[in-house]
Amino acid sequence: MTPTIAILLIITFVLSTVGLLLLIWTIANNQFSHGQAAARTIFSPGEEGHSEDRARPADEPFTGDTSEQAQAIEARWTADQSSRTAVLTWLSSSVFWLLLGSFFGLASSIKMHLPEFLTASEFLTFGRIRPVHLNAVTYGWASMAGIGVALFLIPRLFKTSLVGGKYAVIGGFIWNIGLILGLSAITLGLSDGEEWLEFPWQVDLLFVVGGAMCAAPLLLTAANRNVEHLYVTSWYLMAALVWFPILFLIANLPFAFPGASGATVNWWFAHNVLGLWVTPIGIGIAYYMIPKILGRPIISYQLSLIGFWSLALFYSQVGIHHLIGGPIPTWLVTLSIVHSVMMSIPVITVAINHHGTMMGNFGRLKDSPTLRFVWIGALMYTVASLQGSMEALRSINVITHFTHYTVAHAHLGMYAFLSFILFGAVYFIMPRLTNWEWPWRKLISLHFWLVSIGILIYVVSLTVAGWKQGVALLDAAMPFMDIVKMTLPALQARTLGGALMTLGHLVFAFHFIAMLMRQGAATEQPTLFRPAIKENAQ
Amino acid sequence: MKRALAIMVGAALILLLATLTLVVMPYLQMSAEQVPPDLKPYTEQQQRGRQVYIANGCVYCHSQQPRDPSFAPGDKARGWGRPSVPGDYAYDEPHLLGTMRTGPDLFNIGARQPSIDWQLMHLYNPRAIIKGSIMPSYPFLFRHVDEPVEGDKVVNIPPPYGPESGKIVATEDALALAEYMLALDHTYPAPTLPTLPPKTDEPKENRAP
């Protein structure tokens, strides 16, 4: 190893280690928070011990025992209402893009095993509808739903009304225009040509502006806040909203990074979209929803802060593990592999908190749709992240790189983790914004089972086939076409899984619209997976 | 507000550090990389073909980056070529390294299939040449004419894949794409491999465990 490389590596390691030590020191000295007290800030006075989803029939809705407590509940209702227009703008848009993205994904999947399916038109060729799928679900569904949920959580976390909500509404419109133009550009063959960065850079400006308009209410509301402690969810949301515009801007700088260095920027960005944008949003939501529905604070607040800063340190440098074996400097690949493995630290701390808080309360999964979606999402975060750390190792990556295995892993992360958490959050948020309960519990159930079975088929089939594909690719004695044939059953299974997921999304979208139109009977009871039989019998 | 600001500034600083290590430093190092003397810049037609490649998303199924045989033995053994080096991509903007091998690596497809007729026929319908291929066909890159005129590039498609009557003629886009395929020939010897000081002669060992 040359001295320069060694020095570079040493500097990075020293920086990371010093950062981590500094963090541990500050937490040990209470520089950041007042520990467990901060974990309770999400509850209004006296609310701890009461579930906000009233998952148990025995639970009475908590309205406050004293007038002070009742006032706090009232204030929260006001805070929820203040974000109504902004949140509904972003969430409704996201549901539309989810549907559109699902259909494009399903069509792409069919084309993988029926290559003559829809080949006549250039606008529907595989190489165009696949990026339309990716961009629609990433920037349309996941990002818009994520921002929508963030806009809902911000006033709640800061215990004040959303300030500057109209900027977020305008931002939503700009973002939607960006999506329409960007997806049209891909369809017309005007892609920028790099994965995750297909939108032409002129269109990308709209996302930077739209995103910045969402940062405005965040800052204004933060300045107006009525809480002393910043709950960990707000850390994640604030960081995500800072990171995304920087990332998006640098990666899309036109004509700045030619050749092989373009590839490093490409994958630095692409993995950071996952690591520094959708992941903090997903984890942040779970950090709010799980304790709120259980009515108990997370078990270790200090741990959650270690999780946050170590995520920031390590996740920002993992991207180049997408280029292992590629034409780029070795030190760079090694750096990313090391950070990928180090990612197990934030993942394990988050896992301890999420799952540890659930400990002894798993029975609630039978009742609360929000909890079931969010907790399964959190569990899949643990699984997908540890799998990702493994995949970054050279010995594993040499097999899984360039195969369907990676596609399965991506969907485990973006769907089973992130989308599940977003589904759960939408089930929680909508009744509080519209003052109406979800009309049909059976539809929530149907949605859950369709998407769960769908993603299970999807991930299992492609994981197995992708691994076999990767092993076979290393052995030149196996002809390439034999490998293609070997993967065909899995590609067909993926279409089945994808069809189930798409069906689930249709159910979800239908229910969402019915909710907006106030279908079903007026009720005071939350719509849960099981009716509150016991309560009726009393 | 002070604490909120501290979090946001801290988050931005960490990202700045990552940008330095993952964007700026590799860029400085790789842009100083020597361009192989045997590597030719793309012609106008090849560049147009490259745009067709991008527009139709070939990159989602084909990589252009053979790995080192000591790391991943299959790549070279399949005839995909020597491991690529940063200099090989000097004229590539944007890069098209790819992350998927639903189809084979194309870094040296021009050397493996140097016939433009093969390339065009394969684009019109891959199954006309390779049984069981799952690559889409690209009929929209071709015209169906009754009688080709002077200057038309006729593509002879074997039955049953061609039309019953008339001829299939390649469009300018199809010809450009095929020319780009033929230009993907990196069989010249590898120049400096990616390490900082050019004096070391064992970079191959460095690149793979």
XYZ file of C-alpha atoms in Angstrom:
747
model
C 0.000 0.000 0.000
C 1.404 3.374 -0.950
C 2.029 5.990 1.762
C -0.517 8.410 0.294
C -3.292 5.876 0.447
C -2.306 4.893 3.958
C -2.358 8.526 5.068
C -5.743 9.108 3.512
C -7.189 6.087 5.262
C -5.614 6.983 8.577
C -6.967 10.534 8.412
C -10.481 9.307 7.748
C -10.365 6.737 10.508
C -8.960 9.223 12.975
C -11.659 11.716 12.048
C -14.417 9.141 12.440
C -13.071 7.852 15.723
C -12.532 11.310 17.164
C -16.041 12.236 16.112
C -17.489 9.213 17.818
C -15.472 9.749 21.010
C -16.504 13.388 21.075
C -20.084 12.307 20.743
C -19.868 9.782 23.540
C -18.210 12.387 25.740
C -20.872 15.003 25.069
C -23.648 12.570 25.765
C -21.967 11.304 28.907
C -21.714 14.922 30.074
C -25.280 15.717 29.185
C -24.306 18.226 26.561
C -27.073 17.232 24.259
C -30.112 16.445 26.271
C -31.553 15.607 29.583
C -31.614 11.949 28.772
C -34.733 10.007 29.345
C -36.767 13.129 30.066
C -36.299 14.120 26.451
C -37.772 10.824 25.324
C -41.028 11.854 27.046
C -41.404 15.147 25.213
C -43.635 13.554 22.606
C -46.297 12.903 25.212
C -48.513 15.672 26.412
C -48.625 16.046 30.220
C -50.132 12.956 31.798
C -50.487 11.147 28.489
C -47.729 8.608 29.043
C -49.227 5.167 29.465
C -52.082 5.981 27.102
C -51.922 4.840 23.521
C -52.764 7.386 20.879
C -54.126 4.644 18.688
C -56.173 3.101 21.487
C -55.211 -0.336 20.354
C -56.724 -2.010 23.363
C -60.463 -1.964 23.848
C -59.873 -1.199 27.516
C -58.142 2.063 26.613
C -60.235 5.135 26.956
C -59.183 7.989 24.726
C -56.973 10.217 26.826
C -58.533 13.632 27.120
C -56.636 14.823 30.146
C -57.387 14.490 33.833
C -56.851 18.116 34.666
C -57.683 21.214 32.710
C -54.001 21.751 32.031
C -53.721 18.308 30.472
C -56.891 18.792 28.497
C -55.488 22.030 27.192
C -52.368 20.252 25.955
C -54.494 17.741 24.059
C -56.510 20.589 22.607
C -53.297 22.337 21.581
C -52.133 19.231 19.798
C -55.390 19.071 17.871
C -54.804 22.676 16.823
C -51.251 21.832 15.800
C -52.522 18.934 13.672
C -55.073 21.132 11.971
C -52.466 23.774 11.212
C -50.575 21.423 8.907
C -53.686 20.034 7.232
C -53.489 21.627 3.773
C -49.752 21.173 3.436
C -49.770 17.545 4.555
C -52.740 16.600 2.392
C -51.103 18.184 -0.664
C -47.978 16.087 -0.272
C -49.696 12.863 0.787
C -52.334 12.900 -1.963
C -49.644 13.507 -4.567
C -47.546 10.692 -3.165
C -50.415 8.209 -3.425
C -50.880 9.123 -7.082
C -47.174 8.605 -7.825
C -47.227 5.325 -5.915
C -49.918 4.006 -8.250
C -48.204 5.274 -11.379
C -44.835 3.943 -10.238
C -46.347 0.549 -9.411
C -47.801 0.113 -12.875
C -44.509 1.029 -14.498
C -42.680 -1.348 -12.178
C -45.085 -4.165 -12.958
C -44.765 -3.591 -16.702
C -40.957 -3.583 -16.389
C -41.124 -6.852 -14.515
C -43.325 -8.475 -17.186
C -40.918 -7.365 -19.902
C -38.077 -9.183 -18.168
C -39.629 -12.563 -18.955
C -41.816 -11.607 -21.941
C -39.368 -9.553 -24.015
C -41.870 -8.939 -26.820
C -44.385 -7.325 -24.425
C -45.044 -3.708 -25.555
C -41.970 -3.337 -27.744
C -43.571 -1.480 -30.648
C -43.329 1.969 -29.073
C -40.056 3.546 -28.062
C -41.877 5.254 -25.183
C -42.624 1.924 -23.553
C -39.312 0.179 -24.052
C -37.863 -1.457 -20.944
C -34.966 0.955 -20.656
C -37.376 3.875 -20.298
C -40.175 2.499 -18.134
C -37.754 1.069 -15.610
C -36.244 4.469 -14.745
C -39.753 5.956 -14.786
C -40.669 3.359 -12.153
C -37.615 4.139 -10.023
C -37.982 7.900 -10.197
C -41.760 7.847 -9.673
C -41.546 5.719 -6.535
C -38.412 7.407 -5.154
C -39.082 11.075 -5.796
C -42.855 10.767 -6.175
C -44.038 8.260 -3.607
C -41.286 7.911 -1.001
C -40.014 11.487 -0.986
C -43.413 13.162 -1.173
C -44.990 10.904 1.437
C -41.904 11.361 3.607
C -42.095 15.141 3.378
C -45.851 14.976 3.996
C -45.360 12.978 7.186
C -42.520 15.293 8.221
C -44.807 18.312 7.783
C -47.342 16.607 10.033
C -44.785 15.710 12.681
C -43.002 19.073 12.818
C -45.784 21.021 14.597
C -46.444 18.053 16.880
C -42.780 17.732 17.813
C -42.377 21.456 18.398
C -45.800 21.725 20.092
C -46.843 24.710 18.076
C -48.748 25.456 14.893
C -47.073 25.012 11.546
C -45.730 28.374 10.439
C -45.430 29.038 6.727
C -47.477 26.034 5.638
C -48.321 27.793 2.398
C -44.693 27.600 1.302
C -44.907 23.826 1.640
C -48.080 23.792 -0.471
C -46.390 25.813 -3.206
C -43.332 23.589 -2.855
C -45.574 20.575 -3.389
C -46.880 21.995 -6.638
C -43.371 22.758 -7.873
C -42.240 19.266 -6.900
C -45.148 17.723 -8.824
C -44.342 19.800 -11.898
C -40.754 18.594 -11.595
C -41.948 14.997 -11.534
C -44.209 15.434 -14.549
C -41.439 17.082 -16.568
C -38.758 14.661 -15.386
C -40.748 11.494 -16.050
C -41.824 12.855 -19.447
C -38.205 13.574 -20.283
C -37.209 9.982 -19.523
C -40.114 8.697 -21.616
C -39.044 10.905 -24.512
C -35.484 9.632 -24.278
C -33.992 12.772 -22.730
C -32.528 11.044 -19.689
C -29.282 12.289 -18.171
C -28.159 8.678 -18.312
C -27.046 8.019 -14.746
C -29.036 5.805 -12.415
C -30.992 7.762 -9.769
C -30.047 10.973 -11.617
C -32.027 10.478 -14.804
C -33.978 13.727 -14.649
C -32.388 16.426 -16.832
C -30.548 18.911 -14.648
C -32.837 21.760 -15.705
C -35.739 19.837 -14.164
C -33.690 19.077 -11.062
C -33.714 22.766 -10.194
C -37.453 22.447 -9.535
C -36.794 19.800 -6.884
C -34.193 21.958 -5.191
C -36.646 24.885 -5.100
C -39.588 22.680 -4.063
C -37.514 21.053 -1.327
C -36.220 24.375 -0.064
C -39.801 25.642 0.206
C -40.443 22.768 2.620
C -37.404 23.668 4.666
C -38.888 27.141 5.221
C -41.817 26.007 7.417
C -39.440 23.670 9.240
C -37.145 26.552 10.187
C -39.970 28.962 10.955
C -41.761 26.412 13.126
C -38.534 25.458 14.883
C -37.970 29.117 15.736
C -41.456 29.247 17.239
C -41.232 26.060 19.209
C -42.663 25.491 22.647
C -40.528 22.564 23.728
C -37.196 22.638 25.447
C -35.954 19.283 24.181
C -35.737 18.391 20.563
C -37.021 14.853 20.275
C -34.828 12.502 18.242
C -37.337 12.400 15.387
C -36.813 16.098 14.783
C -33.063 15.504 14.601
C -33.536 13.029 11.791
C -36.061 15.180 9.937
C -33.992 18.351 10.195
C -30.840 16.583 9.052
C -32.640 14.924 6.133
C -34.006 18.248 4.956
C -30.522 19.752 5.124
C -28.827 16.827 3.391
C -31.102 16.287 0.454
C -30.779 19.678 -1.255
C -26.966 19.649 -0.878
C -26.704 16.143 -2.294
C -29.102 16.742 -5.099
C -27.418 19.953 -6.117
C -23.841 18.618 -6.141
C -24.696 15.373 -7.916
C -26.619 17.162 -10.615
C -24.036 19.836 -11.372
C -24.035 19.595 -15.132
C -20.851 18.603 -16.951
C -18.771 18.657 -13.763
C -17.720 15.039 -13.419
C -16.658 13.208 -16.574
C -15.618 9.601 -17.010
C -14.913 7.289 -14.105
C -15.097 10.082 -11.524
C -18.695 10.569 -12.710
C -19.376 7.040 -11.514
C -18.110 7.796 -8.023
C -20.290 10.904 -7.794
C -23.215 8.940 -9.197
C -23.018 6.252 -6.506
C -22.032 8.609 -3.731
C -25.314 10.335 -4.477
C -27.442 7.262 -5.133
C -26.609 5.633 -1.852
C -26.957 8.891 0.023
C -30.504 9.254 -1.302
C -31.168 6.086 0.639
C -28.878 6.748 3.567
C -29.260 10.453 4.197
C -32.693 11.108 2.803
C -35.248 8.305 3.018
C -33.585 6.403 5.869
C -33.577 9.264 8.395
C -37.182 10.005 7.459
C -38.193 6.363 7.931
C -36.304 5.903 11.199
C -37.522 9.255 12.488
C -41.139 8.315 11.855
C -40.702 4.963 13.605
C -39.093 6.749 16.562
C -42.295 8.742 16.893
C -44.994 6.220 16.015
C -43.866 3.228 18.069
C -43.716 5.018 21.436
C -46.840 7.047 20.685
C -48.962 4.009 19.983
C -47.584 1.989 22.847
C -47.878 4.942 25.212
C -44.340 4.353 26.531
C -41.147 6.237 25.746
C -38.263 4.653 23.855
C -36.053 2.656 26.163
C -32.797 4.542 25.691
C -32.723 8.115 24.579
C -28.910 8.394 24.747
C -28.578 5.439 22.438
C -30.833 7.119 19.910
C -28.459 10.077 19.714
C -25.435 7.830 19.204
C -27.485 6.197 16.463
C -28.137 9.532 14.835
C -24.580 10.839 14.708
C -23.033 7.534 13.773
C -25.550 7.249 10.930
C -24.481 10.668 9.725
C -20.787 9.780 9.945
C -20.877 6.351 8.396
C -23.789 6.408 5.976
C -22.439 9.429 4.111
C -19.389 7.465 2.942
C -20.734 4.070 1.890
C -21.715 4.839 -1.717
C -18.634 3.521 -3.497
C -19.400 -0.056 -2.454
C -21.494 -0.020 -5.642
C -18.258 0.067 -7.620
C -16.320 -2.780 -5.991
C -14.081 -4.259 -8.675
C -14.651 -1.206 -10.842
C -12.139 1.148 -12.466
C -11.604 3.435 -9.498
C -8.883 3.811 -6.851
C -8.696 0.994 -4.315
C -8.521 3.249 -1.281
C -11.878 4.702 -2.224
C -13.573 1.325 -2.409
C -11.973 0.242 0.858
C -13.135 3.417 2.557
C -16.718 2.730 1.559
C -16.546 -0.915 2.578
C -15.252 0.022 6.024
C -18.018 2.549 6.500
C -20.611 0.068 5.246
C -19.555 -2.362 7.940
C -19.439 0.415 10.541
C -23.074 1.095 9.672
C -23.963 -1.823 11.917
C -23.415 0.542 14.877
C -26.291 2.929 14.090
C -28.389 0.023 12.859
C -27.984 -1.929 16.083
C -28.617 1.100 18.297
C -31.802 1.870 16.372
C -32.815 -1.791 16.526
C -32.330 -1.907 20.299
C -34.511 1.131 20.696
C -37.277 0.205 18.276
C -37.560 -3.452 19.142
C -36.670 -2.998 22.789
C -39.539 -0.544 23.183
C -41.832 -3.111 21.573
C -40.732 -5.804 24.018
C -43.737 -7.096 25.923
C -46.178 -5.250 23.672
C -46.203 -7.402 20.591
C -49.862 -8.215 21.205
C -50.694 -4.711 19.980
C -49.666 -5.747 16.484
C -52.951 -7.620 16.243
C -54.934 -4.427 16.575
C -53.173 -1.327 15.406
C -52.610 -0.982 11.641
C -50.136 1.823 12.222
C -48.089 -0.169 14.685
C -48.090 -3.286 12.529
C -46.926 -1.448 9.406
C -44.394 0.697 11.238
C -42.895 -2.056 13.346
C -42.537 -4.468 10.412
C -40.911 -1.594 8.549
C -38.519 -1.026 11.453
C -37.718 -4.734 11.583
C -37.011 -4.761 7.864
C -34.728 -1.771 8.349
C -32.621 -3.875 10.685
C -32.629 -6.808 8.270
C -31.952 -4.794 5.109
C -29.169 -2.773 6.729
C -27.295 -5.737 8.142
C -27.693 -7.457 4.785
C -26.335 -4.324 3.129
C -23.253 -4.310 5.366
C -22.608 -7.922 4.381
C -23.092 -7.193 0.706
C -20.385 -4.552 0.852
C -17.756 -7.153 1.788
C -15.612 -8.003 -1.230
C -16.107 -11.744 -0.874
C -19.914 -11.394 -0.907
C -20.028 -8.520 -3.358
C -18.099 -10.415 -6.007
C -21.132 -12.716 -6.179
C -24.047 -10.335 -5.620
C -22.837 -7.368 -7.698
C -24.515 -7.111 -11.127
C -27.301 -9.568 -10.152
C -30.974 -9.637 -9.192
C -29.847 -10.121 -5.587
C -29.139 -6.400 -5.401
C -32.579 -5.605 -6.806
C -34.174 -7.718 -4.079
C -32.070 -5.917 -1.457
C -33.098 -2.511 -2.813
C -36.767 -3.426 -2.532
C -36.289 -4.814 0.960
C -35.007 -1.370 1.915
C -37.186 0.958 -0.102
C -40.356 -1.080 0.243
C -40.419 -3.457 3.192
C -38.685 -0.844 5.359
C -39.547 2.597 4.099
C -42.877 2.140 2.346
C -44.285 0.066 5.198
C -43.413 2.812 7.659
C -44.989 5.395 5.361
C -48.165 3.297 5.036
C -48.371 3.058 8.812
C -47.837 6.796 9.190
C -50.573 7.591 6.661
C -53.002 5.368 8.589
C -52.132 7.361 11.706
C -52.198 10.823 10.206
C -55.303 10.873 8.033
C -57.919 10.509 10.814
C -56.231 13.304 12.755
C -56.277 15.678 9.813
C -59.735 14.947 8.469
C -61.445 14.232 11.790
C -62.857 11.141 10.173
C -62.005 7.495 10.781
C -60.900 5.081 8.074
C -64.139 3.711 6.574
C -63.401 -0.023 6.299
C -61.125 -2.078 8.502
C -61.226 -4.965 6.026
C -59.578 -2.823 3.373
C -56.669 -2.019 5.692
C -56.338 -5.723 6.348
C -56.490 -6.535 2.644
C -53.903 -3.872 1.868
C -51.614 -5.266 4.526
C -51.783 -8.877 3.383
C -51.496 -8.089 -0.340
C -48.373 -5.994 0.038
C -46.824 -8.285 2.662
C -47.235 -11.461 0.632
C -46.246 -9.562 -2.501
C -42.963 -8.253 -1.140
C -42.190 -11.620 0.461
C -42.480 -13.393 -2.907
C -40.521 -10.594 -4.544
C -37.582 -10.586 -2.166
C -37.275 -14.336 -1.625
C -37.411 -15.274 -5.302
C -34.933 -12.644 -6.473
C -32.572 -13.195 -3.545
C -32.274 -16.901 -4.243
C -32.089 -16.523 -8.021
C -29.713 -13.574 -7.780
C -27.288 -15.492 -5.598
C -27.313 -18.456 -7.995
C -26.882 -16.047 -10.913
C -23.890 -14.424 -9.228
C -22.175 -17.727 -8.482
C -22.767 -18.895 -12.056
C -21.438 -15.657 -13.581
C -18.068 -16.253 -11.920
C -17.737 -19.607 -13.656
C -17.220 -19.100 -17.377
C -17.905 -22.790 -17.991
C -21.611 -22.001 -17.629
C -22.855 -20.344 -20.843
C -24.435 -16.935 -20.354
C -27.768 -17.984 -21.844
C -28.032 -20.867 -19.367
C -27.793 -18.331 -16.558
C -30.530 -16.237 -18.146
C -32.769 -19.302 -18.359
C -31.997 -20.219 -14.766
C -33.283 -16.869 -13.520
C -36.527 -16.940 -15.542
C -38.759 -18.614 -12.895
C -37.684 -15.981 -10.367
C -38.440 -13.170 -12.818
C -41.923 -14.618 -13.278
C -42.360 -14.909 -9.514
C -41.361 -11.265 -9.231
C -44.186 -10.335 -11.571
C -46.584 -12.222 -9.294
C -45.234 -10.480 -6.196
C -45.288 -7.118 -7.952
C -48.878 -7.683 -9.109
C -49.956 -8.373 -5.518
C -48.210 -5.233 -4.332
C -49.835 -3.177 -7.089
C -53.240 -4.590 -6.132
C -52.525 -3.638 -2.537
C -51.733 -0.096 -3.658
C -55.020 0.090 -5.554
C -56.856 -0.898 -2.364
C -54.841 1.654 -0.389
C -55.469 4.445 -2.897
C -59.180 3.653 -3.059
C -59.407 3.755 0.710
C -57.424 6.982 0.807
C -59.819 8.671 -1.607
C -62.844 7.277 0.266
C -61.358 8.749 3.414
C -60.993 12.174 1.796
C -64.614 11.952 0.641
C -65.751 10.913 4.123
C -67.268 7.631 3.075
C -68.493 5.116 5.628
C -70.173 5.785 8.937
C -69.212 8.515 11.346
C -67.578 6.965 14.374
C -65.611 7.963 17.405
C -63.690 4.690 17.376
C -60.411 4.359 15.503
C -60.508 1.777 12.726
C -58.346 -1.100 13.895
C -57.679 -4.564 12.555
C -60.071 -6.048 15.110
C -63.318 -4.558 16.322
C -63.371 -3.685 19.979
C -65.603 -6.620 20.892
C -64.877 -6.545 24.581
C -65.917 -2.966 24.851
C -69.223 -3.697 23.162
C -69.840 -6.608 25.496
C -69.355 -4.489 28.563
C -33.211 27.496 18.025
C -29.521 27.293 18.921
C -29.662 23.541 19.338
C -31.688 23.038 16.188
C -29.134 25.074 14.305
C -26.281 23.064 15.832
C -27.807 19.841 14.592
C -28.308 21.153 11.099
C -24.830 22.667 10.862
C -23.304 19.486 12.272
C -25.195 17.405 9.757
C -24.069 19.633 6.904
C -20.426 19.507 8.059
C -20.423 15.726 8.132
C -21.793 15.655 4.610
C -19.092 18.111 3.614
C -16.452 15.710 4.925
C -18.008 12.882 2.925
C -18.081 15.093 -0.154
C -14.377 15.790 0.240
C -13.436 12.139 0.539
C -15.907 10.656 -1.931
C -16.250 13.370 -4.555
C -13.416 15.882 -4.518
C -10.427 13.631 -3.816
C -11.360 10.899 -6.325
C -12.057 13.586 -8.896
C -8.637 15.199 -8.395
C -6.917 11.850 -8.540
C -8.769 10.451 -11.522
C -8.763 13.578 -13.645
C -4.953 13.478 -13.468
C -5.086 9.955 -14.880
C -3.310 9.430 -18.181
C -5.528 8.888 -21.232
C -4.464 5.698 -23.016
C -2.753 6.675 -26.312
C -4.684 3.967 -28.192
C -8.081 5.219 -27.042
C -9.828 7.145 -29.802
C -12.397 9.866 -29.141
C -15.900 9.049 -30.340
C -16.898 10.161 -33.808
C -20.004 12.268 -34.152
C -22.000 9.242 -35.237
C -20.707 7.101 -32.372
C -21.560 9.874 -29.932
C -25.064 9.968 -31.361
C -25.255 6.194 -30.927
C -24.187 6.654 -27.341
C -27.135 9.004 -26.839
C -29.455 6.328 -28.289
C -27.906 3.876 -25.814
C -28.696 6.317 -22.985
C -32.181 7.212 -24.218
C -33.227 3.573 -24.363
C -31.678 2.637 -21.052
C -29.285 -0.106 -22.208
C -27.322 0.630 -19.024
C -30.024 -1.018 -16.881
C -29.036 -4.465 -18.163
C -25.469 -4.073 -19.446
C -22.318 -3.078 -17.623
C -19.136 -1.694 -19.189
C -16.552 -2.617 -16.574
C -14.865 -6.032 -16.617
C -13.401 -6.888 -13.240
C -9.919 -8.123 -12.445
C -9.600 -11.882 -13.082
C -7.883 -12.371 -9.735
C -11.018 -10.940 -8.115
C -13.849 -12.142 -10.365
C -12.514 -14.816 -12.724
C -15.658 -15.065 -14.853
C -15.362 -11.664 -16.509
C -12.144 -12.200 -18.443
C -12.843 -15.880 -19.048
C -16.096 -14.972 -20.774
C -14.146 -12.843 -23.210
C -15.276 -9.518 -21.748
C -11.718 -8.240 -21.683
C -9.026 -7.016 -19.309
C -10.009 -5.019 -16.228
C -10.851 -1.452 -17.151
C -8.940 1.575 -15.831
C -10.139 5.188 -15.314
C -8.325 6.359 -18.441
C -10.511 4.073 -20.589
C -13.456 6.334 -19.815
C -11.754 9.624 -20.635
C -14.287 10.466 -23.354
C -17.354 9.071 -21.542
C -19.806 11.670 -20.375
C -21.925 10.599 -18.654
C -20.277 7.365 -17.545
C -22.131 4.167 -18.464
C -20.460 1.698 -16.107
C -23.736 -0.017 -15.249
C -24.634 -2.135 -12.230
C -26.559 -4.999 -13.765
C -25.692 -7.988 -15.928
C -29.061 -9.211 -17.055
C -27.167 -9.162 -20.348
C -23.404 -9.503 -20.828
C -20.803 -6.789 -20.265
C -20.343 -4.610 -23.357
C -16.925 -3.071 -22.711
C -15.531 -5.017 -25.678
C -18.639 -5.895 -27.646
C -17.125 -4.249 -30.731
C -14.278 -6.737 -30.616
C -16.519 -9.743 -29.936
C -19.114 -8.937 -32.626
C -17.382 -6.695 -35.169
C -20.067 -7.104 -37.846
C -22.500 -4.222 -38.200
C -25.038 -6.568 -39.770
C -24.919 -8.760 -36.678
C -25.436 -5.708 -34.465
C -28.383 -4.419 -36.488
C -30.089 -7.787 -36.769
C -29.627 -8.294 -33.044
C -31.153 -4.896 -32.293
C -34.133 -5.561 -34.545
C -34.847 -8.812 -32.764
C -32.301 -10.436 -30.445
C -34.115 -13.753 -30.700
C -33.373 -13.861 -34.429
C -29.788 -14.538 -33.408
C -29.813 -15.798 -29.836
C -32.464 -18.293 -28.876
C -34.099 -17.554 -25.550
C -32.661 -14.031 -25.237
C -34.774 -11.810 -22.959
C -33.497 -8.565 -24.444
C -36.327 -6.447 -25.874
C -36.478 -5.983 -29.607
C -36.212 -2.435 -30.941
C -38.500 -2.304 -34.021
C -38.835 1.470 -33.629
C -35.198 1.878 -34.585
C -36.006 0.432 -38.015
C -38.282 1.202 -40.936
C -40.374 -1.285 -42.856
C -40.273 -0.436 -46.583
C -41.628 -2.157 -49.645
C -38.662 -1.311 -51.781
C -35.420 0.042 -50.329
C -33.996 3.057 -52.132
C -30.423 4.003 -52.809
C -28.485 4.578 -49.607
C -30.831 2.548 -47.396
C -29.091 0.108 -45.076
C -31.116 -3.079 -45.529
C -31.078 -5.521 -42.631
C -31.793 -9.088 -43.657
C -33.837 -10.686 -40.938
C -34.141 -14.474 -41.031
C -37.706 -15.835 -40.987
C -39.899 -15.981 -38.997
C -38.589 -12.813 -37.352
C -38.734 -10.503 -40.355
C -41.774 -9.093 -42.142
C -43.626 -11.254 -44.663
C -43.065 -8.818 -47.479
C -40.842 -5.806 -48.014
C -37.559 -5.036 -46.333
C -36.329 -3.827 -42.968
C -34.158 -0.721 -43.185
C -32.048 0.714 -40.368
C -32.742 4.294 -39.256
C -29.938 6.762 -38.576
C -30.393 6.033 -34.854
C -29.969 2.287 -35.371
C -26.846 2.801 -37.468
C -25.409 5.196 -34.911
C -26.100 2.770 -32.062
C -24.520 -0.090 -33.996
C -21.473 2.085 -34.728
C -21.212 2.884 -31.030
C -21.323 -0.849 -30.267
C -18.453 -1.400 -32.691
C -16.538 1.444 -31.053
C -16.710 -0.399 -27.728
C -13.374 -2.061 -28.266
C -10.863 -1.679 -25.471
C -8.533 -4.478 -26.450
C -5.470 -2.229 -26.500
C -3.015 -2.874 -23.647
C -3.891 -1.380 -20.293
C -1.832 1.714 -19.556
C -1.185 2.794 -15.994
C -3.481 1.152 -13.563
C -5.120 3.224 -10.842
C -2.581 3.977 -8.159
C -1.120 7.282 -7.119
C 2.616 6.981 -7.921
C 3.167 5.521 -11.376
C 6.331 3.717 -10.275
C 4.535 0.865 -8.505
C 3.977 -2.122 -10.707
C 1.638 -4.175 -8.590
C -1.618 -2.208 -8.741
C -3.549 -5.262 -9.923
C -2.854 -6.966 -6.632
C -3.930 -3.812 -4.837
C -7.267 -3.689 -6.520
C -8.465 -7.040 -5.329
C -7.998 -8.948 -2.134
